[in-house]
Amino acid sequence: MPSAALLGQSLLSGIFIGALYGLLGLGLSLAWGLLGQINLAHFALAFLGAYLTYQLSAAGMDPLVTLVVIVPAFFLFGAALHWVLARFAVSAFNSLLVTFGLTVVIEAAIQWIWSADFRRLESHYADVRYRLGALYIPLPELITLALAIVLSLALWAALRHTDLGKAMRAAAEDASMAQAFGVNARALALLLSGISAALAGVAGLCIALSYTLAPSQIYAWVGVVFAVVMLGGLGNALGPLIAGFVIGVSEAITMALTAPSWAPLVSFSLLIALLVLRPEKL
Amino acid sequence: MKLHRLVIGAMALAAATAFAQQPVRIGGTLALTGPLAATGANHKVAGEIYVEELNKRGGLLGRKVEWVLKDDQSKPDLARTLYEQLITVDKVDLLIGPYATANIVAAVGVAQRYNKIIFHHTAGVPGLLKYDMQFPTGGLPADPEVSLPELVFDAVAHAPKPPKTVAIVTSKFPSVHFISVGARDVAKKRGLQEVTWLEWDFPNRDYGPIAARVKEANADFLFIGAIGVEGLLLLDALKKIDYTPPMHFHMFPAGGPMAKSPVAQHALALTTFEQHPPFTDNPVAAAFVKTYNERAAKAGLADTSVDLQAAASYATWQTLEAAVKGANSIDDKAMAAWLKKNHVDTIMGQLRWETANNYMPGARLYKVKQLQDGKWLVVWPPQFAAPGAKLLAP
């Protein structure tokens, strides 16, 4: 029988990894739901962000401060990417193919610059952990959790309660009708695409704080984060975080109670169950 | 008539000269991209150094050597296609294997179909390879699932406080999983109590719950069937919950990242070569280490030291050269026949192909190394230990 400490620590672990799933899924979900872009390059961008965090930190910058450089740079990249996709009227399905190609290009660029060898960010954050009874809370994971919650709530509130957010949702619903009411759908799409890419940069920081980096790891996250995005609902800012927690905790408890190799079955079983039972939610 | 003969003779001489000037083309693939690329890069650097040196020595049979290297992207299906291409389109003379078990099995299948000899360094499941002209050159024993755990448990039995309990946790990566399953039987036969057995999928993202279970089991000895950075990620997760295993073994780790990480202090791992005496007492090995350190740094590799992987690659090329010279031919069957009757001295030690599937009997070339103050040092068996080094444990 597993102890309470084992179950508690596994639960925490699930919440932390779920937060990262949610953070990775947030930008993807917004771009997919509100712009109709299935941006596979989101994962490659997140890893590019992780490598840039590693590089800038190696040059003496605090990992958290690297966001000052990475977020604006990624915002511009995201906006530029959308401009190109819009310029050539790339459909949702074709955006999947185009951004897959971009993923391969970014992966090759990462390997060219940093080689295929493993890279590891050694930061002072990794040494800090807090104790809560018999449980331990590591600082890097706590940072990820805080960023995921704050960004998800902020974007949810912005989309729901601000004029800009309402305009974005209106443009997603019916771009020509929104334009008839004076909404600049094109500018909003650039803004949203920029935000989505910037979120990938933030997720990259979290990956660099907790993981050893290798270019091919880009693909290890695709399946589970897609499941998170689908479960959370497209274009929903809070959905990926909640779905991330559900999948992360389910996987972690599975690992704690049964064979850890069964954990990957959880996310897709949940997705299949939702597709069968409540397809209208997707 | 005389003139006619002279012309024919001159033409024959010209043809023979042209043939002699054609390089011996050796074809192979490596995982230059994909999940195995970090290690594939070590093999590429080692191979390039060897071919360069070989050509400086005059090549093979008086002909220059050309290495036709393709990227299999860490995919066995692509490796299979590329080996077909190397034989049928590139028309290479000889084959050298890719990196890691699954790709090697795929490549050996193609070699068998075309009756080609193939040399390979890193196939971890000997039972999958039955072809008589495949020659493993990494020093792996014919029964790695028995011999390697035996070696590891021998080493820890000589620790200041030998373990009584063991937790065996493993990735499902084919070779390490196969050996870890064998380790369970070996531990049982030695009277060690197995307190935990865990398996995870390769690759795995979350080591937190696995770490929590390892901590709860609190074994004297943690045997981790890990490849690459898996073991390091588990140690990280253990550190986050304030647990350090008393003794921990990692099967085929990424040596560089571990060496730089304080959590990996005193980690144990398998090796066939480390860049310290007695291995570097061999001048060929010492020269290779020097060149490799420089070239790996130039190639941008984070880990520039020679260990099991780079040494296995070098030994493979040494074997290929010895077989061509021994048989005085690049004929596949002649080389295979020569290897069956002879041994080859490599920088890792002497290779022989005397079992049914050409693997080595017993773990003769394998050693146990330990990470001590950021350096990997062989600690077992004692005759191969780095000067003054011995197994450290709490």
XYZ file of C-alpha atoms in Angstrom:
676
model
C 0.000 0.000 0.000
C 1.599 3.321 -1.006
C 2.201 5.790 1.792
C 0.465 9.177 2.052
C 3.820 10.840 1.373
C 4.247 8.882 -1.873
C 0.736 9.742 -3.022
C 1.091 13.383 -1.966
C 4.453 13.802 -3.686
C 3.108 12.141 -6.831
C 0.071 14.416 -6.775
C 2.354 17.444 -6.562
C 4.477 16.070 -9.370
C 1.349 15.683 -11.493
C 0.279 19.257 -10.786
C 3.717 20.564 -11.753
C 3.973 18.632 -15.018
C 0.322 19.481 -15.700
C 1.180 23.168 -15.372
C 3.865 22.762 -18.009
C 1.442 20.900 -20.282
C -1.011 23.749 -19.771
C 1.574 26.426 -20.478
C 2.698 24.671 -23.660
C -0.910 24.150 -24.684
C -2.031 27.717 -23.995
C -0.438 29.394 -27.011
C -1.276 26.450 -29.254
C -4.916 26.500 -28.189
C -5.303 30.258 -28.734
C -3.742 30.160 -32.206
C -5.806 27.137 -33.178
C -9.091 28.296 -31.706
C -8.968 31.999 -32.555
C -6.786 32.084 -35.671
C -7.485 28.697 -37.204
C -3.774 27.882 -37.260
C -2.560 24.474 -36.118
C 0.915 25.620 -35.256
C 3.122 22.557 -34.848
C 6.134 24.877 -34.747
C 4.921 25.954 -31.287
C 6.874 23.041 -29.788
C 10.005 23.871 -31.737
C 9.686 27.493 -30.650
C 9.386 26.398 -27.019
C 12.611 24.414 -27.353
C 14.295 27.280 -29.157
C 13.266 29.396 -26.171
C 14.760 26.782 -23.843
C 18.068 26.789 -25.733
C 18.157 30.585 -25.750
C 17.527 30.586 -21.995
C 20.400 28.130 -21.632
C 22.684 30.267 -23.801
C 21.851 33.600 -22.202
C 22.135 32.093 -18.720
C 25.534 30.645 -19.627
C 26.515 34.198 -20.569
C 25.688 35.308 -17.031
C 22.055 36.368 -17.256
C 19.577 35.161 -14.631
C 17.254 32.616 -16.309
C 14.144 34.602 -15.390
C 15.640 37.816 -16.757
C 16.157 36.123 -20.130
C 12.414 36.582 -20.652
C 13.110 40.277 -21.211
C 14.921 39.300 -24.404
C 13.041 36.162 -25.406
C 9.432 37.326 -25.031
C 9.677 40.375 -27.359
C 11.793 38.467 -29.872
C 9.336 35.585 -29.994
C 6.404 37.985 -30.174
C 7.883 39.503 -33.316
C 8.612 36.072 -34.768
C 5.049 34.913 -34.098
C 3.575 38.022 -35.694
C 5.853 37.607 -38.712
C 4.884 33.954 -39.047
C 1.217 34.865 -39.075
C 1.823 37.598 -41.619
C 3.423 35.044 -43.952
C 0.631 32.488 -43.440
C -2.031 35.165 -44.021
C -0.174 36.601 -47.024
C -0.305 33.225 -48.758
C -3.803 32.409 -47.445
C -2.655 29.167 -45.845
C -5.639 27.082 -44.696
C -5.871 25.434 -41.256
C -4.861 22.038 -42.638
C -2.033 23.484 -44.700
C -0.809 25.453 -41.679
C -0.221 22.054 -40.047
C 2.064 21.060 -42.919
C 3.817 24.419 -43.179
C 4.502 24.625 -39.454
C 5.689 21.003 -39.402
C 8.237 22.037 -42.027
C 9.170 25.004 -39.868
C 9.614 22.636 -36.910
C 12.118 20.596 -38.885
C 13.968 23.766 -39.879
C 14.113 25.032 -36.280
C 15.242 21.598 -35.046
C 18.029 21.562 -37.646
C 19.036 25.098 -36.680
C 19.167 24.145 -32.990
C 21.322 21.137 -33.815
C 23.564 23.239 -36.031
C 24.114 25.853 -33.329
C 24.173 23.736 -30.159
C 24.882 20.253 -31.664
C 22.840 17.143 -30.928
C 24.621 16.701 -27.608
C 22.710 17.188 -24.377
C 22.690 20.686 -22.905
C 21.843 21.456 -19.347
C 21.123 24.725 -17.615
C 22.800 24.759 -14.206
C 21.011 27.451 -12.230
C 20.746 28.362 -8.574
C 16.985 27.802 -8.816
C 17.576 24.061 -9.146
C 19.038 23.916 -5.636
C 16.054 25.531 -3.922
C 13.149 23.478 -2.609
C 10.567 24.093 0.100
C 9.286 21.597 2.610
C 5.621 21.169 3.414
C 5.363 18.420 6.034
C 6.659 15.283 4.361
C 6.380 16.866 0.904
C 8.936 18.828 -1.100
C 8.218 21.662 -3.514
C 11.092 22.424 -5.929
C 11.449 26.067 -6.976
C 11.779 25.529 -10.770
C 8.475 23.622 -10.819
C 6.888 26.237 -8.563
C 7.948 28.945 -11.029
C 6.349 26.940 -13.860
C 3.137 26.541 -11.879
C 3.000 30.246 -11.009
C 3.663 31.326 -14.606
C 1.067 28.907 -15.969
C -1.636 30.063 -13.545
C -0.892 33.784 -13.887
C -0.680 33.749 -17.692
C -3.754 31.551 -18.146
C -5.852 33.699 -15.804
C -4.570 36.944 -17.328
C -5.355 35.812 -20.859
C -8.728 34.430 -19.819
C -9.617 37.744 -18.149
C -8.309 39.754 -21.082
C -10.278 37.732 -23.620
C -13.435 37.859 -21.526
C -13.456 41.323 -19.998
C -11.510 43.699 -22.223
C -12.629 45.271 -25.476
C -9.523 43.933 -27.149
C -10.318 40.419 -26.003
C -13.924 40.689 -27.083
C -12.762 41.965 -30.467
C -10.410 38.997 -30.788
C -13.203 36.569 -30.036
C -15.538 38.364 -32.402
C -12.939 38.237 -35.181
C -12.475 34.520 -34.559
C -16.222 33.975 -34.699
C -16.846 35.961 -37.891
C -13.980 38.092 -39.184
C -15.922 39.985 -41.860
C -18.795 40.833 -39.517
C -16.314 41.993 -36.853
C -14.565 44.153 -39.452
C -17.922 45.671 -40.347
C -18.111 46.830 -36.729
C -14.679 48.435 -36.974
C -12.557 45.595 -35.596
C -9.131 45.462 -37.206
C -9.057 41.683 -37.504
C -5.726 41.621 -39.312
C -3.894 43.564 -36.593
C -5.545 41.510 -33.861
C -4.456 38.292 -35.568
C -0.878 39.533 -35.653
C -1.120 40.430 -31.965
C -2.583 37.052 -31.041
C -0.017 35.137 -33.054
C 2.732 37.166 -31.384
C 1.309 36.408 -27.938
C 1.110 32.716 -28.805
C 4.783 32.609 -29.818
C 5.776 34.624 -26.739
C 3.994 32.028 -24.596
C 6.114 29.351 -26.288
C 9.179 31.340 -25.200
C 7.938 31.367 -21.590
C 7.299 27.612 -21.729
C 10.858 27.272 -23.048
C 12.200 28.944 -19.900
C 10.285 26.419 -17.780
C 11.622 23.503 -19.839
C 15.195 24.797 -19.501
C 14.822 25.136 -15.723
C 13.733 21.530 -15.229
C 14.992 19.421 -18.141
C 18.146 18.436 -19.988
C 17.892 19.650 -23.573
C 18.341 17.786 -26.851
C 16.916 18.880 -30.224
C 14.878 15.719 -30.778
C 12.961 16.206 -27.502
C 10.746 18.662 -29.364
C 8.602 15.735 -30.476
C 8.273 14.092 -27.052
C 5.705 16.716 -26.000
C 3.535 16.866 -29.116
C 1.094 14.021 -28.363
C 0.287 14.838 -24.769
C 0.023 18.602 -25.338
C -2.322 18.061 -28.283
C -4.470 15.932 -25.971
C -4.393 18.760 -23.415
C -5.448 21.322 -26.026
C -8.290 19.139 -27.297
C -9.497 18.324 -23.796
C -9.262 21.945 -22.717
C -11.220 23.261 -25.683
C -9.827 25.290 -28.575
C -9.370 28.990 -27.950
C -10.117 28.625 -24.258
C -7.412 30.275 -22.122
C -8.167 28.348 -18.931
C -8.965 25.026 -20.606
C -5.395 23.853 -21.323
C -4.307 24.512 -17.739
C -7.236 22.579 -16.269
C -6.801 19.755 -18.789
C -3.055 19.808 -18.069
C -3.729 19.294 -14.364
C -6.183 16.475 -15.092
C -3.746 14.644 -17.373
C -0.641 15.393 -15.286
C -2.229 14.206 -12.042
C -3.772 11.136 -13.709
C -0.409 10.165 -15.184
C 1.421 10.762 -11.905
C -1.024 8.751 -9.817
C -0.869 5.960 -12.409
C 2.919 5.991 -12.079
C 2.711 5.924 -8.304
C 0.246 3.063 -8.094
C 0.973 0.875 -11.124
C 3.761 0.403 -13.671
C 5.073 3.862 -14.693
C 5.088 2.676 -18.313
C 1.286 2.717 -18.255
C 1.177 6.478 -17.676
C 1.204 7.536 -21.369
C -1.995 5.558 -21.892
C -3.806 7.942 -19.570
C -3.813 11.111 -21.678
C -5.054 9.427 -24.826
C -7.583 7.284 -22.986
C -9.033 10.491 -21.536
C -9.110 12.074 -24.984
C -10.824 9.052 -26.535
C -13.348 8.963 -23.686
C -14.182 12.625 -24.242
C -14.484 12.139 -27.998
C -16.890 9.261 -27.462
C -18.932 10.711 -24.616
C -18.985 14.449 -25.313
C -17.878 15.102 -28.918
C -19.738 18.437 -28.962
C -17.182 19.802 -26.504
C -14.377 19.492 -29.041
C 51.833 -7.937 -83.616
C 54.412 -6.597 -81.193
C 52.783 -3.172 -81.247
C 49.386 -4.766 -80.665
C 50.647 -6.525 -77.520
C 52.250 -3.344 -76.294
C 48.980 -1.456 -76.654
C 47.036 -4.159 -74.787
C 49.671 -4.221 -72.059
C 49.563 -0.446 -71.692
C 45.773 -0.503 -71.504
C 45.820 -3.224 -68.846
C 48.387 -1.270 -66.844
C 46.300 1.894 -67.122
C 43.173 0.015 -65.983
C 45.023 -1.531 -63.059
C 46.415 1.877 -62.058
C 42.986 3.444 -62.300
C 41.545 0.678 -60.096
C 44.334 1.110 -57.575
C 43.534 4.816 -57.438
C 39.860 4.226 -56.782
C 39.136 4.508 -53.086
C 37.825 1.646 -50.981
C 34.337 2.884 -50.192
C 33.001 1.993 -46.760
C 29.325 2.714 -46.271
C 27.314 3.168 -43.126
C 24.754 5.260 -41.344
C 24.714 6.973 -37.977
C 22.040 8.679 -35.931
C 23.114 12.208 -36.814
C 19.661 13.566 -35.993
C 16.835 12.261 -33.830
C 16.836 11.021 -30.234
C 20.113 9.077 -30.543
C 22.007 11.902 -32.236
C 23.947 12.987 -29.136
C 25.758 9.636 -29.150
C 25.792 9.369 -32.932
C 27.925 12.513 -32.959
C 30.620 10.741 -30.864
C 30.769 7.920 -33.395
C 31.024 10.358 -36.281
C 33.985 12.193 -34.773
C 35.752 8.920 -33.902
C 35.196 7.492 -37.395
C 36.420 10.639 -39.133
C 39.609 10.589 -37.088
C 40.236 6.941 -37.923
C 39.653 7.298 -41.662
C 41.939 10.332 -41.758
C 44.695 8.449 -39.940
C 44.181 5.370 -42.074
C 44.595 7.388 -45.262
C 47.767 8.966 -43.882
C 49.095 5.431 -43.404
C 48.314 4.624 -47.044
C 44.730 3.414 -46.749
C 43.696 -0.169 -47.385
C 45.571 -2.371 -49.881
C 47.242 0.731 -51.268
C 43.938 2.478 -51.943
C 42.558 5.504 -50.193
C 39.504 4.972 -47.991
C 36.284 6.899 -48.395
C 33.610 6.773 -45.687
C 30.151 7.128 -47.248
C 28.149 8.228 -44.212
C 24.381 8.810 -44.227
C 22.005 10.041 -41.518
C 19.472 7.408 -40.430
C 17.714 9.953 -38.169
C 17.735 7.356 -35.344
C 15.085 5.386 -37.291
C 15.524 1.653 -37.972
C 13.237 1.745 -41.030
C 15.294 4.506 -42.580
C 18.524 2.687 -41.681
C 17.248 -0.347 -43.601
C 16.505 1.760 -46.686
C 19.847 3.556 -46.532
C 21.835 0.314 -46.275
C 19.976 -0.972 -49.349
C 20.931 2.272 -51.064
C 24.572 2.001 -49.970
C 24.839 -1.478 -51.494
C 22.776 -1.068 -54.654
C 23.204 2.591 -55.599
C 26.399 3.796 -53.932
C 27.961 0.370 -54.529
C 30.175 0.580 -51.458
C 32.832 -2.082 -50.970
C 32.312 -2.662 -47.249
C 29.678 -1.955 -44.593
C 30.073 -0.496 -41.128
C 27.123 -0.528 -38.765
C 24.933 2.263 -37.402
C 24.491 3.217 -33.736
C 22.255 1.321 -31.299
C 20.468 -1.997 -31.314
C 17.339 -1.389 -33.404
C 19.188 0.294 -36.264
C 21.935 -2.326 -36.214
C 19.402 -5.152 -36.413
C 17.864 -3.398 -39.442
C 21.256 -2.923 -41.123
C 22.400 -6.491 -40.462
C 19.219 -7.780 -42.149
C 20.182 -5.918 -45.325
C 23.799 -7.083 -45.143
C 22.591 -10.665 -44.846
C 20.363 -10.311 -47.907
C 23.363 -9.222 -50.000
C 25.930 -11.549 -48.346
C 27.966 -8.580 -47.136
C 30.186 -8.549 -44.068
C 29.156 -5.895 -41.535
C 30.988 -4.552 -38.478
C 28.943 -2.961 -35.697
C 29.692 -1.566 -32.262
C 26.591 -1.099 -30.146
C 23.994 -3.855 -30.503
C 22.874 -4.679 -26.978
C 20.695 -7.747 -27.610
C 22.978 -10.428 -29.133
C 20.124 -12.933 -29.484
C 18.654 -10.805 -32.279
C 21.715 -11.225 -34.494
C 22.235 -14.657 -36.055
C 23.931 -13.770 -39.351
C 27.399 -15.323 -39.492
C 29.072 -12.378 -41.286
C 28.031 -9.771 -38.684
C 30.896 -8.888 -36.366
C 30.163 -7.044 -33.124
C 33.151 -4.918 -32.152
C 32.031 -3.127 -28.991
C 33.199 -5.880 -26.651
C 29.693 -6.763 -25.479
C 29.425 -10.286 -24.053
C 27.230 -12.936 -25.678
C 25.093 -12.919 -22.531
C 24.974 -9.250 -21.461
C 21.850 -9.821 -19.371
C 23.927 -12.079 -17.101
C 27.574 -11.045 -17.439
C 27.061 -7.295 -17.107
C 24.846 -7.389 -13.975
C 27.308 -9.941 -12.523
C 30.112 -7.452 -13.069
C 28.142 -4.615 -11.471
C 27.035 -6.651 -8.460
C 30.632 -7.890 -8.060
C 31.784 -4.281 -7.920
C 29.256 -3.129 -5.327
C 29.862 -6.265 -3.252
C 33.346 -4.833 -2.697
C 32.030 -1.482 -1.476
C 32.836 -0.519 2.134
C 29.249 -1.480 3.018
C 27.946 -4.063 0.514
C 24.249 -3.695 -0.330
C 21.638 -6.121 0.949
C 18.632 -4.638 -0.867
C 18.314 -3.463 -4.460
C 15.791 -1.392 -6.416
C 15.897 -2.155 -10.144
C 14.263 0.553 -12.258
C 14.534 0.719 -16.009
C 13.633 2.443 -19.205
C 11.950 0.292 -21.827
C 14.689 1.164 -24.353
C 15.367 -2.318 -25.814
C 18.927 -3.142 -24.752
C 18.896 -1.573 -21.288
C 15.527 -3.141 -20.512
C 16.762 -6.563 -21.602
C 19.831 -6.308 -19.367
C 17.796 -4.930 -16.436
C 15.424 -7.893 -16.613
C 18.483 -10.131 -16.412
C 19.747 -8.136 -13.432
C 16.682 -9.216 -11.438
C 17.684 -12.876 -11.757
C 21.322 -12.164 -11.002
C 20.384 -10.165 -7.880
C 18.132 -12.972 -6.695
C 20.829 -15.601 -7.170
C 23.229 -13.453 -5.158
C 20.790 -13.198 -2.282
C 20.029 -9.507 -2.756
C 16.497 -8.567 -1.797
C 14.684 -6.743 -4.621
C 12.559 -4.055 -2.975
C 11.323 -2.344 -6.149
C 11.027 -3.134 -9.851
C 9.806 -0.304 -12.090
C 9.706 0.221 -15.859
C 8.968 3.413 -17.777
C 8.462 4.190 -21.443
C 11.275 5.707 -23.497
C 11.278 8.699 -23.577
C 9.699 9.648 -20.259
C 8.797 13.217 -19.252
C 7.952 13.016 -15.553
C 10.323 11.301 -13.150
C 8.646 12.745 -10.019
C 6.394 9.779 -9.162
C 9.170 7.279 -10.003
C 11.494 9.197 -7.674
C 8.858 9.117 -4.926
C 8.646 5.332 -5.260
C 12.420 4.933 -5.253
C 12.645 7.065 -2.127
C 9.947 5.032 -0.404
C 11.733 1.771 -1.277
C 15.008 3.187 0.131
C 17.193 0.380 -1.219
C 20.893 0.052 -0.413
C 21.607 -0.026 -4.136
C 19.687 1.600 -7.002
C 20.236 -0.188 -10.334
C 19.007 2.124 -13.109
C 18.556 0.675 -16.579
C 18.973 4.038 -18.241
C 20.318 5.352 -21.497
C 21.369 8.946 -22.224
C 20.168 11.403 -19.603
C 17.378 9.264 -18.153
C 19.382 8.390 -15.049
C 20.361 12.004 -14.527
C 16.731 13.127 -14.773
C 15.806 10.527 -12.157
C 18.608 11.744 -9.878
C 17.343 15.314 -10.351
C 13.852 14.222 -9.363
C 15.266 12.413 -6.321
C 17.174 15.501 -5.280
C 13.995 17.565 -5.478
C 12.456 15.331 -2.813
C 15.638 15.404 -0.746
C 16.775 11.858 -1.361
C 20.192 10.598 -2.388
C 20.457 6.868 -3.070
C 23.352 5.282 -1.142
C 24.743 3.670 -4.303
C 23.410 4.121 -7.819
C 24.313 2.487 -11.128
C 23.386 3.820 -14.593
C 23.711 1.432 -17.510
C 24.662 3.531 -20.549
C 24.531 7.173 -19.429
C 25.418 10.357 -21.253
C 28.745 10.757 -19.492
C 29.214 14.470 -20.134
C 26.054 15.910 -18.576
C 26.422 13.544 -15.622
C 30.014 14.565 -15.031
C 28.940 18.207 -14.798
C 26.064 17.566 -12.411
C 26.674 17.517 -8.659
C 23.707 15.155 -8.114
C 25.458 12.439 -10.090
C 28.447 12.269 -7.744
C 29.487 8.619 -7.145
C 27.296 7.328 -9.982
C 28.437 3.955 -11.304
C 28.292 2.972 -14.968
C 29.663 0.462 -17.457
C 32.560 1.188 -19.741
C 35.200 -0.441 -21.907
C 37.558 2.520 -22.022
C 38.253 5.714 -20.082
C 40.894 8.275 -20.819
C 43.246 7.464 -17.971
C 45.887 4.781 -17.330
C 46.040 1.842 -17.843
C 43.990 2.462 -21.021
C 46.083 5.390 -22.175
C 49.317 3.469 -21.612
C 48.673 2.206 -25.136
C 50.238 4.897 -27.393
C 47.586 4.402 -30.098
C 44.873 5.013 -27.516
C 46.709 8.013 -26.080
C 47.044 9.590 -29.533
C 43.384 8.945 -30.286
C 42.309 10.514 -26.976
C 44.311 13.655 -27.738
C 42.883 14.039 -31.240
C 39.354 13.159 -30.166
C 39.368 15.733 -27.349
C 40.334 18.424 -29.872
C 37.938 17.339 -32.623
C 34.975 16.849 -30.304
C 35.480 20.366 -28.952
C 35.726 21.681 -32.503
C 32.516 19.833 -33.400
C 30.778 21.646 -30.553
C 30.132 18.522 -28.472
C 29.429 19.216 -24.800
C 31.275 16.050 -23.823
C 34.702 15.821 -25.423
C 36.120 12.833 -23.552
C 36.645 9.352 -24.934
C 34.554 6.704 -23.227
C 32.741 3.511 -24.185
C 31.052 4.988 -27.273
C 33.977 6.660 -29.024
C 36.282 3.787 -28.088
C 33.824 1.251 -29.538
C 33.777 3.183 -32.796
C 37.548 3.323 -32.970
C 37.775 -0.413 -32.221
C 35.315 -1.116 -35.042
C 37.515 0.651 -37.554
C 40.574 -1.094 -36.112
C 38.820 -4.423 -36.672
C 37.864 -3.545 -40.229
C 41.435 -2.539 -41.050
C 42.840 -5.686 -39.439
C 40.412 -7.901 -41.375
C 41.287 -6.329 -44.737
C 44.995 -6.566 -44.055
C 44.721 -10.064 -42.596
C 42.730 -11.374 -45.548
C 44.716 -9.171 -47.953
C 41.422 -8.554 -49.665
C 38.147 -6.694 -49.391
C 36.250 -9.842 -50.261
C 33.496 -10.246 -47.668
C 33.870 -13.994 -47.197
C 37.666 -13.891 -47.020
C 37.537 -11.197 -44.325
C 34.901 -13.077 -42.330
C 36.952 -16.278 -42.507
C 40.042 -14.421 -41.285
C 38.178 -12.858 -38.349
C 36.811 -16.252 -37.283
C 40.348 -17.586 -36.963
C 42.078 -14.529 -35.534
C 41.786 -11.913 -32.840
C 42.213 -8.156 -33.116
C 43.967 -5.949 -30.585
C 42.011 -2.739 -30.149
C 42.278 0.217 -27.799
C 39.628 -1.470 -25.602
C 41.490 -4.786 -25.509
C 41.465 -7.957 -27.541
C 38.374 -8.759 -29.617
C 37.523 -12.327 -30.607
C 34.518 -13.820 -32.317
C 34.289 -17.273 -30.892
C 30.645 -17.789 -29.913
C 27.853 -18.893 -32.259
C 26.708 -15.307 -32.903
C 30.240 -13.856 -32.895
C 29.875 -12.126 -29.515
C 32.535 -12.253 -26.801
C 32.260 -14.920 -24.117
C 31.892 -13.174 -20.742
C 32.262 -9.512 -19.849
C 36.035 -9.523 -20.352
C 36.270 -6.058 -21.855
C 33.727 -4.394 -19.599
C 34.551 -2.467 -16.465
C 32.684 -0.454 -13.863
C 33.458 3.237 -13.627
C 32.467 5.780 -11.028
C 31.994 9.526 -11.138
C 34.376 11.019 -8.601
C 34.769 14.807 -8.339
C 33.474 15.340 -11.856
C 35.669 12.658 -13.457
C 34.775 9.183 -14.615
C 37.301 6.705 -13.195
C 37.319 2.948 -13.624
C 37.052 1.356 -10.171
C 36.402 -2.304 -10.998
C 38.051 -4.738 -11.697
C 41.003 -3.470 -9.637
C 43.625 -4.186 -12.347
C 41.919 -1.640 -14.618
C 41.214 0.948 -11.934
C 42.537 4.466 -12.433
C 45.679 5.052 -10.369
C 44.635 5.303 -6.715
C 40.913 5.001 -7.472
C 38.555 2.712 -5.605
C 34.794 2.454 -5.332
C 33.450 5.146 -3.031
C 30.174 4.757 -1.180
C 28.694 6.055 2.046
